C-alpha angles and dihedrals in degrees: 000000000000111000097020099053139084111025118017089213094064087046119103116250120233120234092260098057080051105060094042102052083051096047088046083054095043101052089040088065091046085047091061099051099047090041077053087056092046097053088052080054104043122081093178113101102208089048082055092054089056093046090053092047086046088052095048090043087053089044099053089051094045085055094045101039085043092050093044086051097047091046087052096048098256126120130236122232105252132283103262108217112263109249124236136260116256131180125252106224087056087065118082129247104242091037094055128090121231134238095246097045082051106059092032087061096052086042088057087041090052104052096041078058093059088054087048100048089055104049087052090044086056102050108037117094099200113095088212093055087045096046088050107049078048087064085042091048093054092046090054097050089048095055085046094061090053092047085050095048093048098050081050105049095040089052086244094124117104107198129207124250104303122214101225098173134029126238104236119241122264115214112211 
């Protein structure tokens, strides 16, 4: 198979792995920043767990897709600061988010990064960039359930139309 075969790691990236391992780097720097902003907003300490556990995960992507780009003589966008903490109660009220818009809003996020993971996943043909967008796609999908359980448990879900009874079949 000549250039494509023995270690992945000593095999060329496309284009498409490319972009995506710099996008993924990218937004997860973006990620951090905004999660930053949502731990100044929320006032709910099990939320904040999740945010935490959201930064550290965006963090750790940011530090493996860097690290595959450099090694591959591309460079990363550049480290955003990290913001401050505020306290809550010096953000206005209009001007705060809520709990629920906030985790509405990683749930959404979440969920938009396991689409993401395996599209990457599909179309990389290194096994190294696949293998790791799988890891990235179960921790996703972990956090998400979180997420899922929290909004639940805290009453923040606000469900689809539900269909609570059946229509009964009609035999023709």
């Amino acid at each position: 198979m000549g250039i494509l075969s023995g270690n992945p790691k000593n095999e060329p990236l496309h284009y498409g792995e490319i972009f995506s391992i710099w996008t993924t780097s990218t937004l997860a720097r973006g990620s951090v920043s905004c999660y930053q902003a949502y731990l100044n907003h929320t006032g709910d300490k099990d939320l904040k767990k999740i945010l935490e556990a959201l930064i550290d995960q965006a963090r750790l992507e940011i530090k493996e897709c860097d690290a595959l780009l450099t090694d591959n003589g591309i460079s990363p966008a550049p480290i955003l600061p990290d913001r401050p903490p505020v306290k809550l109660e010096d953000i206005p009220v209009g001007a705060r988010f809520t709990d629920p818009e906030i985790a509405a809003k990683i749930a959404s996020d979440t969920s938009l990064g396991l689409v993401a993971c395996s599209q990457v996943m599909g179309q990389s043909i290194r096994e190294d960039v696949g293998a790791l967008y799988a890891k990235y796609h179960l921790t996703n999908a972990a956090l998400g359930l979180k997420i899922l359980q929290l909004i639940k448990e805290k009453g923040w879900l606000i469900p689809p139309p539900l269909q609570i009874k059946r229509p009964e079949s009609v035999n023709v």
